[in-house]
Short mmCIF file of C-alpha atoms and ligand atoms in Angstrom, two decimals:
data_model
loop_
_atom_site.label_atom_id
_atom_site.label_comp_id
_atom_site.label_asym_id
_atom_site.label_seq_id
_atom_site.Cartn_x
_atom_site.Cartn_y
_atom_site.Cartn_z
CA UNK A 1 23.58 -3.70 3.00
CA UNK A 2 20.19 -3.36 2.80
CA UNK A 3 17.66 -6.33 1.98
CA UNK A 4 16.81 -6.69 -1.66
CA UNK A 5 13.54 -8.72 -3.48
CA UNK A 6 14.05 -11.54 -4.61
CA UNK A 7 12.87 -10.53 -7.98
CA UNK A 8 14.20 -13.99 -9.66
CA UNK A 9 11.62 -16.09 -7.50
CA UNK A 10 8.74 -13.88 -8.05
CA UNK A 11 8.75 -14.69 -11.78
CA UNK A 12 9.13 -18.63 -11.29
CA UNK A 13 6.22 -17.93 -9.30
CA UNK A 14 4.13 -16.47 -11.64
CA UNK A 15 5.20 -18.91 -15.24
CA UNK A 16 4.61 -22.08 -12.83
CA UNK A 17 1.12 -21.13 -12.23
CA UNK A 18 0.41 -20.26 -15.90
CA UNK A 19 -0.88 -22.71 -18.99
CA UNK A 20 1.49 -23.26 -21.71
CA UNK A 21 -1.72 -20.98 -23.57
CA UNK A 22 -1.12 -18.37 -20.52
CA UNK A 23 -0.09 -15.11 -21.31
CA UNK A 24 0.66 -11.95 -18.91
CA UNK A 25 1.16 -8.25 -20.18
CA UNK A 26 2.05 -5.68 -18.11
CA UNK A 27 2.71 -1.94 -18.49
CA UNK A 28 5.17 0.20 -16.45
CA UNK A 29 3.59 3.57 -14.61
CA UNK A 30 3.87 6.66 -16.74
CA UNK A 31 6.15 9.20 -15.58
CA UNK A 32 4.22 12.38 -14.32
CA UNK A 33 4.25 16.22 -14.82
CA UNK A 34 4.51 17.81 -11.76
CA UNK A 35 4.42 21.50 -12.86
CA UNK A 36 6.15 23.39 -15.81
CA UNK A 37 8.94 20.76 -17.18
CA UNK A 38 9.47 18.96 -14.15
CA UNK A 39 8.25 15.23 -13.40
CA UNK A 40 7.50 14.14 -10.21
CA UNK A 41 10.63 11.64 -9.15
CA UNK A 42 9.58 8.03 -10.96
CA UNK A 43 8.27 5.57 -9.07
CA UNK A 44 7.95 1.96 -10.64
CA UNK A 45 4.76 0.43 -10.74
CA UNK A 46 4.19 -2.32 -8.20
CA UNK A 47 3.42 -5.04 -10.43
CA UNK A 48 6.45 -4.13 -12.72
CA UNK A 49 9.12 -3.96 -9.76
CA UNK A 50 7.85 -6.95 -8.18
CA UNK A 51 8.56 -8.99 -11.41
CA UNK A 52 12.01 -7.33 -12.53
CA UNK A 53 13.37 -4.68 -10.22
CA UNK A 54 12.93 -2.52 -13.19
CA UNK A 55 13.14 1.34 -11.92
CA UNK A 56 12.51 3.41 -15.39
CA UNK A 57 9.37 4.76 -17.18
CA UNK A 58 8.10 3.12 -20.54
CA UNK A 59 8.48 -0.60 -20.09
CA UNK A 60 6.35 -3.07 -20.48
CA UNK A 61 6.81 -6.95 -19.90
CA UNK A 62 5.34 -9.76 -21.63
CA UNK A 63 4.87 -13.29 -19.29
CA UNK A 64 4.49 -16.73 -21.00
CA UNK A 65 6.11 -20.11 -19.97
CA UNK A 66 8.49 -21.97 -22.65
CA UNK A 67 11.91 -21.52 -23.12
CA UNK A 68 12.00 -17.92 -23.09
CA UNK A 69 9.14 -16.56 -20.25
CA UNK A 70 10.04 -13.23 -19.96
CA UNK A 71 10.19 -10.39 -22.50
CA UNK A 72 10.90 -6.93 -22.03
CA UNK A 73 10.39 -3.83 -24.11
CA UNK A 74 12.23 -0.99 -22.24
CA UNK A 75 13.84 2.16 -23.05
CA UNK A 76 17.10 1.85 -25.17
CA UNK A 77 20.74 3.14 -24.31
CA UNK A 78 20.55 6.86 -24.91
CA UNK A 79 24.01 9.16 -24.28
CA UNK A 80 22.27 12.44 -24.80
CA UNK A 81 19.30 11.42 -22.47
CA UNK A 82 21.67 9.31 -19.91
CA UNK A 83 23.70 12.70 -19.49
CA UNK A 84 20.43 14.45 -18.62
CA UNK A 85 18.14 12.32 -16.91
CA UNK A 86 19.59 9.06 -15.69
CA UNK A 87 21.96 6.22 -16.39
CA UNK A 88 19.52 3.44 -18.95
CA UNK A 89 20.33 -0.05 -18.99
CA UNK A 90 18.82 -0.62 -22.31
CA UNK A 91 17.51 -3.84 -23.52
CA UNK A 92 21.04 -5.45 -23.32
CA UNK A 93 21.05 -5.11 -19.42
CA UNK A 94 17.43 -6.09 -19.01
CA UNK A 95 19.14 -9.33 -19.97
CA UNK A 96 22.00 -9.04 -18.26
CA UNK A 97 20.71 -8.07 -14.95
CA UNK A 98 17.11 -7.77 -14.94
CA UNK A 99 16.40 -11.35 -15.81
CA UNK A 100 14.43 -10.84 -19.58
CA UNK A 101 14.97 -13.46 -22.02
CA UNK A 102 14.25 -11.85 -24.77
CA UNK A 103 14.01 -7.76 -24.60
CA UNK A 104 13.42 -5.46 -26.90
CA UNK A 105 13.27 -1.15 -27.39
CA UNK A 106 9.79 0.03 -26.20
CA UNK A 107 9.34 1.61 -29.80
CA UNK A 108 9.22 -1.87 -31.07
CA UNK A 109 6.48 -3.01 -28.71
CA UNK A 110 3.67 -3.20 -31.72
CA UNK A 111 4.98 -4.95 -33.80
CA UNK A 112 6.38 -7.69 -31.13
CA UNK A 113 3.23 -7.75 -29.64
CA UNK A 114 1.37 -8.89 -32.91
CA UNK A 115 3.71 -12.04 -32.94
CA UNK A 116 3.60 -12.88 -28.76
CA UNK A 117 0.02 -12.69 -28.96
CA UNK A 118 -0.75 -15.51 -31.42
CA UNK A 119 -0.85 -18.85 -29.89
CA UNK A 120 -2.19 -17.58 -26.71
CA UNK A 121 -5.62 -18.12 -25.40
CA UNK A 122 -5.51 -16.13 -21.75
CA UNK A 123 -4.13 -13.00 -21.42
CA UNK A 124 -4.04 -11.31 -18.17
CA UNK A 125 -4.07 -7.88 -18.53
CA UNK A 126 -5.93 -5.12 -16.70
CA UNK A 127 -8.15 -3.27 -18.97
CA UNK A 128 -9.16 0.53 -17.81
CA UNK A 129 -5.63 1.77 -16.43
CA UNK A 130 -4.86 3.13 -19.48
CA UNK A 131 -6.85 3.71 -22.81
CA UNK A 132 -3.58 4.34 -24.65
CA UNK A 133 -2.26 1.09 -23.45
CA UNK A 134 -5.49 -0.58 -23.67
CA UNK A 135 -6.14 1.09 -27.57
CA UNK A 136 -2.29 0.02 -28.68
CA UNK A 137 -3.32 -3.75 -27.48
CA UNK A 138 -6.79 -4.02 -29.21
CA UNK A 139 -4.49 -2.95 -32.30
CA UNK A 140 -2.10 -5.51 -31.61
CA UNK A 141 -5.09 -8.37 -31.17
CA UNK A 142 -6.90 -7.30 -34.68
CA UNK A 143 -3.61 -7.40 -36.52
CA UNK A 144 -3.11 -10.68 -34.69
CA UNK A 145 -6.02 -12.04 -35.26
CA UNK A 146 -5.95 -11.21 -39.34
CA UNK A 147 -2.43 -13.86 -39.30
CA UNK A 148 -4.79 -16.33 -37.51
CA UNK A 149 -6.77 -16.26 -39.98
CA UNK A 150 -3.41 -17.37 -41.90
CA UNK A 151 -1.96 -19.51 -39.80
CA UNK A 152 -4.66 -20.75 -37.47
CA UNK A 153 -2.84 -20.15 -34.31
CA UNK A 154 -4.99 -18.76 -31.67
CA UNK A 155 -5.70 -14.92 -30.17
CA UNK A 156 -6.74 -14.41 -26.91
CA UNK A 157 -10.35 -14.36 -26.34
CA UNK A 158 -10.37 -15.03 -22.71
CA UNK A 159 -9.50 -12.18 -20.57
CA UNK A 160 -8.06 -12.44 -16.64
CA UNK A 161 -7.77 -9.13 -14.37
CA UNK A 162 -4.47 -9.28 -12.74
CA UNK A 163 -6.49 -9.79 -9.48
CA UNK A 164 -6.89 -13.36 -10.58
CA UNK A 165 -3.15 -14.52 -10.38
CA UNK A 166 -0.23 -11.85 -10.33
CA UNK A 167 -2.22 -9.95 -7.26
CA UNK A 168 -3.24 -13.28 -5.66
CA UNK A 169 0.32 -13.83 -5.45
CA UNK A 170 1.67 -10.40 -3.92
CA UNK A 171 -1.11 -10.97 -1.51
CA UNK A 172 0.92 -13.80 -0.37
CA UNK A 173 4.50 -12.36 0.51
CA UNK A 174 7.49 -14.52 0.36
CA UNK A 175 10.36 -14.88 2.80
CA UNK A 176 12.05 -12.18 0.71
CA UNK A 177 9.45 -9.77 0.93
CA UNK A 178 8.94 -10.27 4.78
CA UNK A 179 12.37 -9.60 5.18
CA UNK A 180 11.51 -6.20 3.39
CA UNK A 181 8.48 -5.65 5.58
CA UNK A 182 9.72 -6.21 8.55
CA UNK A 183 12.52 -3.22 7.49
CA UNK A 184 10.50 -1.30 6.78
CA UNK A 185 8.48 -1.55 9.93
CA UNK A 186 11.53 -1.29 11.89
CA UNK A 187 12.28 2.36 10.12
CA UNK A 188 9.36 3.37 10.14
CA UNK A 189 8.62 2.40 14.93
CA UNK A 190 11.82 4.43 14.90
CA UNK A 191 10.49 7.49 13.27
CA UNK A 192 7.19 7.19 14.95
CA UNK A 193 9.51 7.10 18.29
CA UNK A 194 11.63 10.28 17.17
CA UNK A 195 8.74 12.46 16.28
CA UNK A 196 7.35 11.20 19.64
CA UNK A 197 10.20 12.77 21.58
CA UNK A 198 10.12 15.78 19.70
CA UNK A 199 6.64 16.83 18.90
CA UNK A 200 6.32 18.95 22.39
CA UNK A 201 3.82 22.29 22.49
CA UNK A 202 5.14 25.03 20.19
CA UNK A 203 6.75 22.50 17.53
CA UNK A 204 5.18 22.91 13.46
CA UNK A 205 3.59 19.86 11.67
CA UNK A 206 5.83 20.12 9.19
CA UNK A 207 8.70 19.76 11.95
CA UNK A 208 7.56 16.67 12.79
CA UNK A 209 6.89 15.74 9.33
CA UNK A 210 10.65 16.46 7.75
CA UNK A 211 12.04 14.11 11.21
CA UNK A 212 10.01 11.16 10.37
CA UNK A 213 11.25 11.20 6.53
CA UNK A 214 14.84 12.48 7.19
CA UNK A 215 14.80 9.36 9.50
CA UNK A 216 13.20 7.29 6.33
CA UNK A 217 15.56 8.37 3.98
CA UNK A 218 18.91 8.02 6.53
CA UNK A 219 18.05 4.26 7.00
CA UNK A 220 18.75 3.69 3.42
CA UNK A 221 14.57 3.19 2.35
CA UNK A 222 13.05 4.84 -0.68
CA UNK A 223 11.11 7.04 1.09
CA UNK A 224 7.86 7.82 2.83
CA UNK A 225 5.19 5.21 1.24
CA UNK A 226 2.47 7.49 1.20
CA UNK A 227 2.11 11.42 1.87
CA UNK A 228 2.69 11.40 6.46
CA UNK A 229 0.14 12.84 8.16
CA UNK A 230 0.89 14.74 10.74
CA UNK A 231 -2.23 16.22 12.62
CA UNK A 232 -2.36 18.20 15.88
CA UNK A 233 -5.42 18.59 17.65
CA UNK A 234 -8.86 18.76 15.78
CA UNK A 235 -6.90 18.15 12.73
CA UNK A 236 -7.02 14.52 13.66
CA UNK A 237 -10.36 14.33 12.54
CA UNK A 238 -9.35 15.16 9.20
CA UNK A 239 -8.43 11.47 7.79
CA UNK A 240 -6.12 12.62 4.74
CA UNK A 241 -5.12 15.37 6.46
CA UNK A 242 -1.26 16.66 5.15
CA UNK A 243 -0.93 20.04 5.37
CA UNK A 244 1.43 19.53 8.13
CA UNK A 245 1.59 23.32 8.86
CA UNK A 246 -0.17 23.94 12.18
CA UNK A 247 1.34 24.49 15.48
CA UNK A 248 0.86 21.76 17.84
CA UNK A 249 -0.71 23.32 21.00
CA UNK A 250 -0.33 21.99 24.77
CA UNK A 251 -3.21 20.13 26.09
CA UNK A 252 -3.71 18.55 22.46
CA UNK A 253 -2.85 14.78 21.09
CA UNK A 254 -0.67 14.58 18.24
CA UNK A 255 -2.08 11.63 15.78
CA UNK A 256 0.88 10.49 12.93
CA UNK A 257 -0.34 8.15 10.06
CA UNK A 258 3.43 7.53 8.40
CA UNK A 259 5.74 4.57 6.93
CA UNK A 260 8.80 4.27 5.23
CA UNK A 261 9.51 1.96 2.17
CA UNK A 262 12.31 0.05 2.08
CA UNK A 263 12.61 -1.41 -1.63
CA UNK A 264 9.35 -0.03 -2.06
CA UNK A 265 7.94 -2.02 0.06
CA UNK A 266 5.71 -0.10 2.77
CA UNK A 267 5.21 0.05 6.35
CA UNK A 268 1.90 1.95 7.24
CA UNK A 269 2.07 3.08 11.09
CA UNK A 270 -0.27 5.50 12.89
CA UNK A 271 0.04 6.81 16.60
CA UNK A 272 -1.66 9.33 18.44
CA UNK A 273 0.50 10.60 21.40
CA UNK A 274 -0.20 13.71 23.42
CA UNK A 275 1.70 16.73 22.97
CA UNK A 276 2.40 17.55 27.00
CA UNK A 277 3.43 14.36 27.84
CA UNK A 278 -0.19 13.74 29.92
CA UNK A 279 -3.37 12.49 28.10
CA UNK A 280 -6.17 14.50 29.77
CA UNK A 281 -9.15 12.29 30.76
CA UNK A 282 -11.21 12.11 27.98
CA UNK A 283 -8.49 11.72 25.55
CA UNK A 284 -7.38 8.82 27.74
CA UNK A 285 -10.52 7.24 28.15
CA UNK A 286 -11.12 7.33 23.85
CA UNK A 287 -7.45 5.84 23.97
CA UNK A 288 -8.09 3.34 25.91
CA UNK A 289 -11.51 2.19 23.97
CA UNK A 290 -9.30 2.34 20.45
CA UNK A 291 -6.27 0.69 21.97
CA UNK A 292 -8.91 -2.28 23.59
CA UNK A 293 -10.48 -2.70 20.08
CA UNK A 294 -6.97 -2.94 18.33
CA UNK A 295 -5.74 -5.07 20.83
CA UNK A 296 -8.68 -7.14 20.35
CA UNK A 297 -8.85 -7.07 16.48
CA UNK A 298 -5.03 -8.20 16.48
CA UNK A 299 -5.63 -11.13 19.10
CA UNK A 300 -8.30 -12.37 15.94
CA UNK A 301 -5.76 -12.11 13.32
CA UNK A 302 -4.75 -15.90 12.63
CA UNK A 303 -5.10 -18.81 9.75
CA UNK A 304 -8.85 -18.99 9.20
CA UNK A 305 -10.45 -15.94 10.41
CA UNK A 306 -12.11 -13.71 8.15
CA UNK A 307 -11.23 -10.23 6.98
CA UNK A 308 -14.82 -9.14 7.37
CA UNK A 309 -15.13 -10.80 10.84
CA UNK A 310 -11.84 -8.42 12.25
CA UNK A 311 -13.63 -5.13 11.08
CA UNK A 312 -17.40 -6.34 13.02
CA UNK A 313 -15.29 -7.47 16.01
CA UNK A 314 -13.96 -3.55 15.87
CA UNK A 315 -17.14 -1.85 15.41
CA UNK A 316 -18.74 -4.31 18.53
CA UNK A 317 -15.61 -2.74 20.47
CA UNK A 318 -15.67 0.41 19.90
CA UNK A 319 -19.90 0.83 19.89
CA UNK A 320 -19.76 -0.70 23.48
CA UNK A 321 -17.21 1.65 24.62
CA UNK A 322 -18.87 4.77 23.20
CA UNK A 323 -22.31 3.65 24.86
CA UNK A 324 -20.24 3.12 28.09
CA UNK A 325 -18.83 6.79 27.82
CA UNK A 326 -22.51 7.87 26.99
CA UNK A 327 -21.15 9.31 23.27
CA UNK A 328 -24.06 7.08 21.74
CA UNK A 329 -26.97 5.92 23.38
CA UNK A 330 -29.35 2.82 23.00
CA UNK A 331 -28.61 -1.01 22.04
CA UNK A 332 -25.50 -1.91 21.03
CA UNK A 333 -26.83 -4.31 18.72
CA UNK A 334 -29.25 -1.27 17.40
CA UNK A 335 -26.67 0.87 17.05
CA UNK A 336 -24.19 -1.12 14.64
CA UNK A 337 -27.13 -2.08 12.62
CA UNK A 338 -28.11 1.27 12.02
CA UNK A 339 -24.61 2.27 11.62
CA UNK A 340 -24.59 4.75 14.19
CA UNK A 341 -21.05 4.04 14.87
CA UNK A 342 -19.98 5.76 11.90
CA UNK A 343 -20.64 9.00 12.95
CA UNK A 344 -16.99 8.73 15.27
CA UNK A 345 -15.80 5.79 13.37
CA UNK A 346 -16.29 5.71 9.61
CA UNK A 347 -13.55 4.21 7.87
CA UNK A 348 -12.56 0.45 7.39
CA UNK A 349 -10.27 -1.33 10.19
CA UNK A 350 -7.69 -2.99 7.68
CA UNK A 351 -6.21 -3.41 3.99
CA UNK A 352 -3.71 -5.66 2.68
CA UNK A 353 0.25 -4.37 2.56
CA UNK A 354 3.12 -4.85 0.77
CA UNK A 355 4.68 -2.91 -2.10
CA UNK A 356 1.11 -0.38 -2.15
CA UNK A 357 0.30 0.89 0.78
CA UNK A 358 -3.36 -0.11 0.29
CA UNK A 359 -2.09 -3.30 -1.53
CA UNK A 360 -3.22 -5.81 -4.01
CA UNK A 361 -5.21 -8.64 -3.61
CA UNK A 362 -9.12 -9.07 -2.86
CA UNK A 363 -11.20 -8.84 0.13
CA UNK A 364 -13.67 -11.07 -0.74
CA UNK A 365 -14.17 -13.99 -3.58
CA UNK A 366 -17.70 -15.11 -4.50
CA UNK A 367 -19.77 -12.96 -2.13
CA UNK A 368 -17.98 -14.44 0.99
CA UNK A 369 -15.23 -12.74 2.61
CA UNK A 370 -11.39 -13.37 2.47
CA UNK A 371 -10.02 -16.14 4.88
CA UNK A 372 -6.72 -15.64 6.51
CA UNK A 373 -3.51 -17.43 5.73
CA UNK A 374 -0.06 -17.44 6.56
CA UNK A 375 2.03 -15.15 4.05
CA UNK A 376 -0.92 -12.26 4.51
CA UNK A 377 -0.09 -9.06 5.70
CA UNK A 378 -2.57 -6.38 7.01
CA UNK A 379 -3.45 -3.49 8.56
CA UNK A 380 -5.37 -3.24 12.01
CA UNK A 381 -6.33 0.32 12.52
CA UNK A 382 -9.40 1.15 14.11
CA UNK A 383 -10.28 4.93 15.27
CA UNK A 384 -12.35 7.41 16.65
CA UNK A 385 -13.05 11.01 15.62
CA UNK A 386 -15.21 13.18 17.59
CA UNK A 387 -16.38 16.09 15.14
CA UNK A 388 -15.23 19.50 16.94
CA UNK A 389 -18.53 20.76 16.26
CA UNK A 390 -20.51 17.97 17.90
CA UNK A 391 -22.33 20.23 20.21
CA UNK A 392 -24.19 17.14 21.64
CA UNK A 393 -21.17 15.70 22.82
CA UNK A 394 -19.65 16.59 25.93
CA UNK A 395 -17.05 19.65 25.08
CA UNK A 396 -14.10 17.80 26.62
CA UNK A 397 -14.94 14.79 23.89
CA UNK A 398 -15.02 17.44 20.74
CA UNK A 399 -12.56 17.84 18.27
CA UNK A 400 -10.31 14.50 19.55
CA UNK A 401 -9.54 12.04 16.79
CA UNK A 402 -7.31 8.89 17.82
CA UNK A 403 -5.96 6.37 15.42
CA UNK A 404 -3.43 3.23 16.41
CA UNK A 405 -2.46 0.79 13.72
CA UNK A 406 0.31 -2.10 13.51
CA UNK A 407 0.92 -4.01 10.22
CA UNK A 408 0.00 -7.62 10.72
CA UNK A 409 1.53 -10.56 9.22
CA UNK A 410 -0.67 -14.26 9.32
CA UNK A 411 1.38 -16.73 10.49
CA UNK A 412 1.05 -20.76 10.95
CA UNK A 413 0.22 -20.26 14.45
CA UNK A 414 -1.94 -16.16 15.11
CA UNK A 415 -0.03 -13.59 14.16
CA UNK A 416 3.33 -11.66 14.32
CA UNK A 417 3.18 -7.55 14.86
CA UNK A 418 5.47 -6.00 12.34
CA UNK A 419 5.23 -2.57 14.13
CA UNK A 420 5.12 -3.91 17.43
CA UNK A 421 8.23 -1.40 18.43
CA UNK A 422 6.42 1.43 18.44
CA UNK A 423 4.93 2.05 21.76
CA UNK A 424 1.17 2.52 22.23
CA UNK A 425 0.38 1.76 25.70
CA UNK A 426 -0.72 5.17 27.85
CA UNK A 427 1.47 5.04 30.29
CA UNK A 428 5.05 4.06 27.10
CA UNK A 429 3.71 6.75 25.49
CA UNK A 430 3.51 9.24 28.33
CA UNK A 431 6.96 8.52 29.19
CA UNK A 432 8.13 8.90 25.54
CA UNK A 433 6.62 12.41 25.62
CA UNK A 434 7.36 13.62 28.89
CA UNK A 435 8.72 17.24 28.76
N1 LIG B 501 -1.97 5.52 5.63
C1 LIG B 501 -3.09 5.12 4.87
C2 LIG B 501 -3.92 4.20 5.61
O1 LIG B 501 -3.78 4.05 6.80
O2 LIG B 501 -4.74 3.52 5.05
MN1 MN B 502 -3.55 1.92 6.74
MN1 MN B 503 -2.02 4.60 7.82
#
């Protein structure tokens, strides 16, 4: 049996740090067209599934502590639209089994909402995701705050971004959600390790693309948590690259950014291997300088570092090693502050992760960055990219872009590598893809 959240502890999380005068509203993702009359397959939005587990379009639930915290406003029992879509559990088993106290049909959100909102003074919400959502509430708060008038409760006039509270605590996972994590991570080494064995010269992207998510979806997870990137050769310098439909050639490196949910909660994995089974000697020797810097970066992750201070520690790394291997020239010092790194390294070295793949929770509070605690999990991926068309570079540098990153969890202690089963040393990976 797979792991599941424990969906129950989340919400005593959330009403225990609220004000009796606390409210939180939250609205489920729409469902969206994917072409002609077909959706794309649902997935719940994070914030939604974290508190209830919910899995259906058009639901929305209302936080606030007292005797009945939760209220939910989801789609009602339908026979016709159960036989064609999906089995609904209806408001009934949103308090049977999703844990509402009170639930209702969405339909009837309006008009509930009126009555919730009076007597609060702080709603969280987050304005700007939707104007429909954001129009029906500023409907709800003038109708609201015409019975105050009445009955002199109070409307909100104090407004939180979820950023403040509900995001501050997914930033911190719980034993529950490590447990997810960690499967996750463990699914998502062993796809990294299959497409390693079978992404020899001759093989398709997409090949190696339909292993790594057969292998997601076998182990029981919900699926790849972001579109895999699969990217032979100079397509490695792409950074979104997911076309997946070249043919890896001998003599190039193979980079794979790809992770598996489990529960919807996301691993996030890349690994650049080489094709042959040998790294030639400049690919090695840009290896190596990524690998040192990630190896590096991960030593720093513990209680009390900074999140800024693991990205500067990557770009030292990595400008060092590309003066050493003459691909910039000058000061080190000179170069970073003129950001003359970023021409072969131009992307961040980690985000948060949990139930997004770039997950909630904020980098930096008050100008200063984001210290590290236990309960954080992040990504430490640092890279290089050599443009193919760098004619100033030396040819057998052009066109080779490396990536290695393991998902990090803060402990009490330093650290503990989720992904830490899928190889990345030169000589475990050239043994995985010997041919
Ligand atoms: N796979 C997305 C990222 O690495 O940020
Ligand atoms: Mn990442
Ligand atoms: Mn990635």
């Amino acid at each position: 049996m797979l792991p599941v959240p424990d969906f129950a502890a989340h919400r005593a999380a959330l009403i225990a740090r609220l004000a009796p005068d606390e409210a939180v509203l939250i609205f489920g993702a729409p469902s969206f067209r994917r072409n002609g009359d077909t959706d794309f397959k649902y997935r719940p939005d994070s914030d939604i599934w974290w508190l209830t587990g919910w899995p259906d379009p058009e639901v929305a639930v209302w936080v606030r502590p007292g005797e009945s915290p939760i209220t939910m406003f989801v789609q009602p029992r339908d026979p016709e639209m159960e036989t064609w879509v999906g089995r609904r559990a209806g408001p009934e088993g949103a308090k049977a089994r999703f844990g509402a106290d009170a639930a209702f049909a969405y339909e009837n959100l309006e008009g509930e909402l009126v009555r919730l909102l009076q007597g609060v003074k702080v709603l969280h919400y987050a304005f700007g995701a939707s104007s429909e959502q954001d129009t029906l509430l500023l409907r709800c708060m003038a109708k609201a705050a015409k019975a105050a008038r009445r009955n002199g409760l109070d409307v909100p006039e104090t407004f939180h971004r979820p950023t403040r509270l509900l995001h501050d605590l997914r930033l911190h996972k719980t034993e529950d959600e490590l447990v997810l994590l960690r499967e996750a991570a463990r699914i998502s080494a062993e796809a990294h390790v299959i497409a390693m064995r079978a992404g020899r010269p001759g093989v398709r992207e997409f090949e190696i693309e339909a292993a790594i998510e057969h292998t997601f979806r076998i182990a029981g997870g919900t699926g790849a948590g972001y579109p895999s990137i699969v990217a032979a050769g100079d397509n490695a310098c792409i950074l979104h690259y997911v076309t997946n439909d070249d043919t890896v050639q001998d003599g190039e490196l193979v980079l794979i950014d790809a992770g598996g949910e489990v529960a919807y909660y996301t691993a996030d994995i890349t690994r650049t291997w080489p094709a042959n089974g040998r790294f030639s000697a400049a690919q090695k020797a840009l290896y190596e300088a990524v690998l040192k810097s990630q190896l590096e970066a991960i030593a720093a992750v513990k209680p009390g570092a900074t999140f800024w201070s693991i990205h500067d520690g990557v770009i030292r790394s990595l400008t060092e090693s590309l003066v050493g291997l003459g691909l910039l020239t000058g000061e080190v010092d000179e170069l970073i502050r003129t950001d003359a790194f970023k021409r072969f390294y131009m992307h961040g070295t980690s985000h948060w992760l949990g139930l997004d793949v770039h997950d909630v929770g904020s980098y930096a509070r008050d100008g200063s960055s984001r210290v590290l605690a236990p309960g954080m999990v992040l990504t430490i991926e640092p890279g290089l990219y050599i443009p193919p068309d760098a004619d100033d570079v030396p040819s057998e540098y052009r066109g080779i872009g490396i990536r290695i990153e393991d998902d990090v969890l803060v402990t009490p202690t330093g650290n503990e590598v989720l992904t830490a089963s899928a190889p990345k040393s030169v000589a475990e990976l050239e043994a995985i893809c010997a041919r």
